[in-house]
Tab-separated table of C-alpha atoms in Angstrom:
chain	number	residue	atom	x	y	z
A	20	LEU	CA	-54.448	59.728	321.943
A	21	ALA	CA	-51.162	57.929	321.573
A	22	LYS	CA	-48.222	59.466	323.356
A	23	THR	CA	-44.583	58.470	323.369
A	24	THR	CA	-41.996	59.099	326.047
A	25	GLN	CA	-38.241	58.938	325.540
A	26	PRO	CA	-35.260	60.113	327.569
A	27	ILE	CA	-34.320	63.643	326.580
A	28	SER	CA	-30.635	62.862	326.199
A	29	MET	CA	-28.036	60.132	326.512
A	30	ASP	CA	-24.257	60.066	326.424
A	31	SER	CA	-21.982	57.221	325.488
A	32	TYR	CA	-18.542	56.438	324.120
A	33	GLU	CA	-17.330	55.068	320.856
A	34	GLY	CA	-17.501	51.289	320.653
A	35	GLN	CA	-20.220	50.944	323.284
A	36	GLU	CA	-23.707	49.541	322.788
A	37	VAL	CA	-26.459	52.100	323.284
A	38	ASN	CA	-30.067	51.289	324.141
A	39	ILE	CA	-32.789	53.909	323.842
A	40	THR	CA	-36.237	53.041	325.182
A	41	CYS	CA	-39.510	54.584	324.104
A	42	SER	CA	-42.752	54.157	326.038
A	43	HIS	CA	-45.986	54.331	324.066
A	44	ASN	CA	-49.593	53.676	324.985
A	45	ASN	CA	-52.713	53.315	322.848
A	46	ILE	CA	-50.854	52.709	319.642
A	47	ALA	CA	-52.871	51.478	316.698
A	48	THR	CA	-53.359	47.725	317.088
A	49	ASN	CA	-52.030	46.702	313.722
A	50	ASP	CA	-49.336	49.295	313.378
A	51	TYR	CA	-45.614	48.943	313.523
A	52	ILE	CA	-43.249	50.944	315.698
A	53	THR	CA	-40.703	52.903	313.726
A	54	TRP	CA	-37.512	54.685	314.669
A	55	TYR	CA	-35.921	57.588	312.868
A	56	GLN	CA	-32.554	59.324	313.104
A	57	GLN	CA	-32.074	63.039	312.592
A	58	PHE	CA	-28.866	64.980	312.115
A	59	PRO	CA	-28.774	68.776	312.590
A	60	SER	CA	-30.453	70.744	309.819
A	61	GLN	CA	-31.654	67.590	308.062
A	62	GLY	CA	-34.957	65.782	307.894
A	63	PRO	CA	-35.332	62.534	309.843
A	64	ARG	CA	-34.450	59.317	308.105
A	65	PHE	CA	-35.756	55.805	308.683
A	66	ILE	CA	-33.664	53.410	310.788
A	67	ILE	CA	-35.779	50.401	311.677
A	68	GLN	CA	-39.297	49.237	312.385
A	69	GLY	CA	-40.966	46.265	314.043
A	70	TYR	CA	-44.242	44.904	315.339
A	71	LYS	CA	-43.282	42.440	318.061
A	72	THR	CA	-40.236	40.668	319.482
A	73	LYS	CA	-36.936	41.517	317.820
A	74	VAL	CA	-35.921	42.967	314.484
A	75	THR	CA	-32.348	43.474	313.303
A	76	ASN	CA	-30.880	45.189	310.279
A	77	GLU	CA	-27.422	46.384	309.313
A	78	VAL	CA	-27.761	49.500	311.448
A	79	ALA	CA	-29.659	48.582	314.614
A	80	SER	CA	-31.863	46.159	316.517
A	81	LEU	CA	-35.326	46.804	317.842
A	82	PHE	CA	-36.822	44.995	320.803
A	83	ILE	CA	-40.587	45.098	321.415
A	84	PRO	CA	-42.217	43.247	324.322
A	85	ALA	CA	-45.450	41.330	323.930
A	86	ASP	CA	-47.595	44.108	325.380
A	87	ARG	CA	-46.130	46.605	322.850
A	88	LYS	CA	-46.221	49.409	325.404
A	89	SER	CA	-42.553	50.144	324.844
A	90	SER	CA	-39.739	49.522	322.422
A	91	THR	CA	-35.957	49.663	322.699
A	92	LEU	CA	-33.632	50.742	319.923
A	93	SER	CA	-30.216	49.145	320.240
A	94	LEU	CA	-27.195	50.595	318.444
A	95	PRO	CA	-24.194	48.245	318.568
A	96	ARG	CA	-20.672	49.657	318.799
A	97	VAL	CA	-21.560	53.289	318.263
A	98	SER	CA	-19.237	55.761	316.567
A	99	LEU	CA	-19.035	59.555	316.577
A	100	SER	CA	-21.230	59.628	313.477
A	101	ASP	CA	-24.111	58.145	315.497
A	102	THR	CA	-24.439	61.449	317.367
A	103	ALA	CA	-27.963	62.506	316.439
A	104	VAL	CA	-31.531	62.750	317.704
A	105	TYR	CA	-33.520	59.517	317.661
A	106	TYR	CA	-37.296	59.414	317.469
A	107	CYS	CA	-39.745	56.607	317.960
A	108	LEU	CA	-42.856	56.850	315.884
A	109	VAL	CA	-46.255	55.261	316.355
A	110	GLY	CA	-49.664	55.636	314.829
A	111	ASP	CA	-52.490	57.059	316.863
A	112	ASP	CA	-55.253	54.667	317.917
A	113	SER	CA	-57.876	57.136	316.740
A	114	SER	CA	-56.364	57.282	313.289
A	115	ALA	CA	-53.430	55.217	312.091
A	116	SER	CA	-52.721	57.952	309.574
A	117	LYS	CA	-52.203	60.589	312.236
A	118	ILE	CA	-48.573	60.316	313.165
A	119	ILE	CA	-47.202	60.957	316.629
A	120	PHE	CA	-43.503	61.591	317.003
A	121	GLY	CA	-41.873	61.481	320.403
A	122	SER	CA	-39.831	64.443	321.560
A	123	GLY	CA	-36.712	62.534	320.634
A	124	THR	CA	-33.556	61.450	322.419
A	125	ARG	CA	-30.396	63.430	321.794
A	126	LEU	CA	-27.554	60.919	321.706
A	127	SER	CA	-24.027	62.240	322.134
A	128	ILE	CA	-21.085	59.947	321.435
A	129	ARG	CA	-17.675	60.821	322.813
A	130	PRO	CA	-14.278	59.542	321.672
B	27	GLU	CA	-33.352	60.593	292.204
B	28	ALA	CA	-36.261	59.965	294.564
B	29	GLN	CA	-36.708	62.998	296.721
B	30	VAL	CA	-38.916	65.470	298.523
B	31	THR	CA	-38.173	69.101	297.799
B	32	GLN	CA	-39.227	72.178	299.717
B	33	ASN	CA	-39.031	75.843	298.838
B	34	PRO	CA	-37.897	78.158	300.127
B	35	ARG	CA	-35.278	76.705	302.447
B	36	TYR	CA	-35.086	79.893	304.483
B	37	LEU	CA	-37.662	82.635	304.861
B	38	ILE	CA	-37.870	85.747	307.006
B	39	THR	CA	-41.174	87.568	306.938
B	40	VAL	CA	-43.315	89.900	308.994
B	41	THR	CA	-46.466	89.311	310.964
B	42	GLY	CA	-49.580	89.095	308.837
B	43	LYS	CA	-47.953	88.726	305.447
B	44	LYS	CA	-49.348	85.647	303.740
B	45	LEU	CA	-46.837	83.058	302.646
B	46	THR	CA	-46.723	79.640	301.029
B	47	VAL	CA	-44.104	76.950	301.461
B	48	THR	CA	-44.113	74.482	298.609
B	49	CYS	CA	-43.492	70.755	298.859
B	50	SER	CA	-43.108	68.353	295.983
B	51	GLN	CA	-42.275	64.651	295.753
B	52	ASN	CA	-41.358	62.585	292.709
B	53	MET	CA	-42.095	59.119	294.123
B	54	ASN	CA	-45.806	58.999	293.286
B	55	HIS	CA	-46.575	58.716	296.997
B	56	GLU	CA	-50.166	59.004	298.140
B	57	TYR	CA	-49.473	60.228	301.662
B	58	MET	CA	-47.929	63.611	302.383
B	59	SER	CA	-47.671	65.584	305.584
B	60	TRP	CA	-46.253	68.688	307.183
B	61	TYR	CA	-44.432	68.908	310.488
B	62	ARG	CA	-43.002	71.690	312.539
B	63	GLN	CA	-40.005	71.222	314.768
B	64	ASP	CA	-39.325	73.367	317.803
B	65	PRO	CA	-36.602	72.996	320.429
B	66	GLY	CA	-37.596	70.514	323.091
B	67	LEU	CA	-40.834	69.576	321.346
B	68	GLY	CA	-39.628	67.264	318.621
B	69	LEU	CA	-41.688	66.988	315.448
B	70	ARG	CA	-45.386	67.754	315.544
B	71	GLN	CA	-47.680	66.981	312.671
B	72	ILE	CA	-49.576	69.954	311.269
B	73	TYR	CA	-51.645	68.468	308.445
B	74	TYR	CA	-51.591	65.332	306.392
B	75	SER	CA	-53.099	64.190	303.135
B	76	MET	CA	-54.059	60.659	302.196
B	77	ASN	CA	-54.490	61.517	298.525
B	78	VAL	CA	-55.572	64.252	296.128
B	79	GLU	CA	-58.284	66.446	297.645
B	80	VAL	CA	-58.113	64.508	300.943
B	81	THR	CA	-56.551	66.377	303.856
B	82	ASP	CA	-56.872	66.140	307.625
B	83	LYS	CA	-55.614	67.886	310.722
B	84	GLY	CA	-52.627	66.717	312.663
B	85	ASP	CA	-51.726	67.771	316.169
B	86	VAL	CA	-51.106	71.473	315.603
B	87	PRO	CA	-53.197	72.712	312.640
B	88	GLU	CA	-54.154	76.140	313.999
B	89	GLY	CA	-52.934	78.983	311.798
B	90	TYR	CA	-52.141	76.770	308.813
B	91	LYS	CA	-53.877	75.692	305.638
B	92	VAL	CA	-52.979	73.062	303.084
B	93	SER	CA	-54.218	71.916	299.728
B	94	ARG	CA	-53.678	68.780	297.656
B	95	LYS	CA	-54.758	69.441	294.114
B	96	GLU	CA	-52.061	67.284	292.556
B	97	LYS	CA	-50.553	64.095	293.879
B	98	ARG	CA	-46.996	65.386	293.851
B	99	ASN	CA	-47.574	68.762	295.537
B	100	PHE	CA	-48.664	69.654	299.044
B	101	PRO	CA	-48.190	73.356	299.814
B	102	LEU	CA	-48.387	74.770	303.326
B	103	ILE	CA	-50.113	78.136	303.578
B	104	LEU	CA	-49.858	80.630	306.394
B	105	GLU	CA	-52.600	83.175	305.778
B	106	SER	CA	-51.529	85.539	308.563
B	107	PRO	CA	-48.235	84.410	310.069
B	108	SER	CA	-47.457	85.233	313.672
B	109	PRO	CA	-44.169	85.082	315.606
B	110	ASN	CA	-45.200	81.830	317.304
B	111	GLN	CA	-45.057	80.173	313.898
B	112	THR	CA	-41.334	80.758	313.752
B	113	SER	CA	-40.065	77.223	313.393
B	114	LEU	CA	-38.361	74.618	311.243
B	115	TYR	CA	-40.838	72.982	308.892
B	116	PHE	CA	-40.538	69.587	307.241
B	117	CYS	CA	-42.598	68.038	304.523
B	118	ALA	CA	-42.700	64.250	304.187
B	119	SER	CA	-44.234	61.655	301.933
B	120	SER	CA	-44.824	57.924	302.090
B	121	GLU	CA	-46.232	55.279	299.818
B	122	GLY	CA	-49.041	54.317	302.180
B	123	GLY	CA	-51.010	56.244	304.740
B	124	ARG	CA	-49.939	54.738	308.038
B	125	ALA	CA	-47.208	55.413	310.552
B	126	THR	CA	-46.036	51.954	309.458
B	127	ASP	CA	-44.871	53.247	306.142
B	128	THR	CA	-41.419	54.704	305.720
B	129	GLN	CA	-41.576	58.456	305.442
B	130	TYR	CA	-39.226	60.426	303.259
B	131	PHE	CA	-38.510	63.903	304.530
B	132	GLY	CA	-37.625	67.066	302.702
B	133	PRO	CA	-34.613	69.186	303.681
B	134	GLY	CA	-36.625	71.580	305.830
B	135	THR	CA	-37.698	75.219	305.670
B	136	ARG	CA	-36.553	77.564	308.392
B	137	LEU	CA	-39.190	80.253	308.866
B	138	THR	CA	-38.789	83.378	310.955
B	139	VAL	CA	-41.789	85.630	311.544
B	140	LEU	CA	-40.915	89.057	312.920
C-alpha cells in the first residue's frame, strides 16, 4: 500500500524559495507524481506533475530522483497568496486507480 | 464552463437519517471519486468509479454507498449516518482512471451529523 509522508507545516517569507518534500514508497511503476494546492473551503487544484528528473511550469518546479521514492515541490519567490495546503499524490501499487493523498503540508507565508 | 458540482454545500442532520450528496460533472469524464477531509488527516478516498456501473472501494468506504448509473453523476449515500461521518466531502472527476490524470474537484459539502 502506497503511503506518502510530508512535513505537517512550513513557514516562509515573501520572495523566498520554498521547497516541500514528499516521501512515497511502492508507487505504481508507470504512474506520475502529482501535486495539488488547496485553499480554505475550496477543493484542491492541480499544480504540477512529473515522472522523473525535473519538470517546470509557470507556477512551480518538481524534482524527482531516479529511485522515485520522494519528490520535491519548489515554489520560487513565494507571495502571501501561496499560503495554502500542498498535497503530493501518487497511485497505489495495488491499483493505479486507487488514489492516495498525503496528509498535506500547510504552508504559511509572512510579509 | 467545465465544472464539478455538489449538492448540498452544507448539511446538518441527525444520526440514522439517510442522506444523499449529489455530484455531477459536465466534462464527460470517465473517472469519478469521493473524498472526505478531516483535520490532520488530509484527503482520504472513499469510493471511486472507473465508468458507468463500475465502482470500487477507496481507503475509507465503511458507512458509505455509491452508484454510477450515468456517466455524469456519482452520488454518495449515507444509509445511516453517524457522528464520526461529520466531515468535509469532495467529489472529483478526471478524464482517465489513474492518479496520473488531473482531477477536478467540486466545491465541497460540509456535513454535520448530530
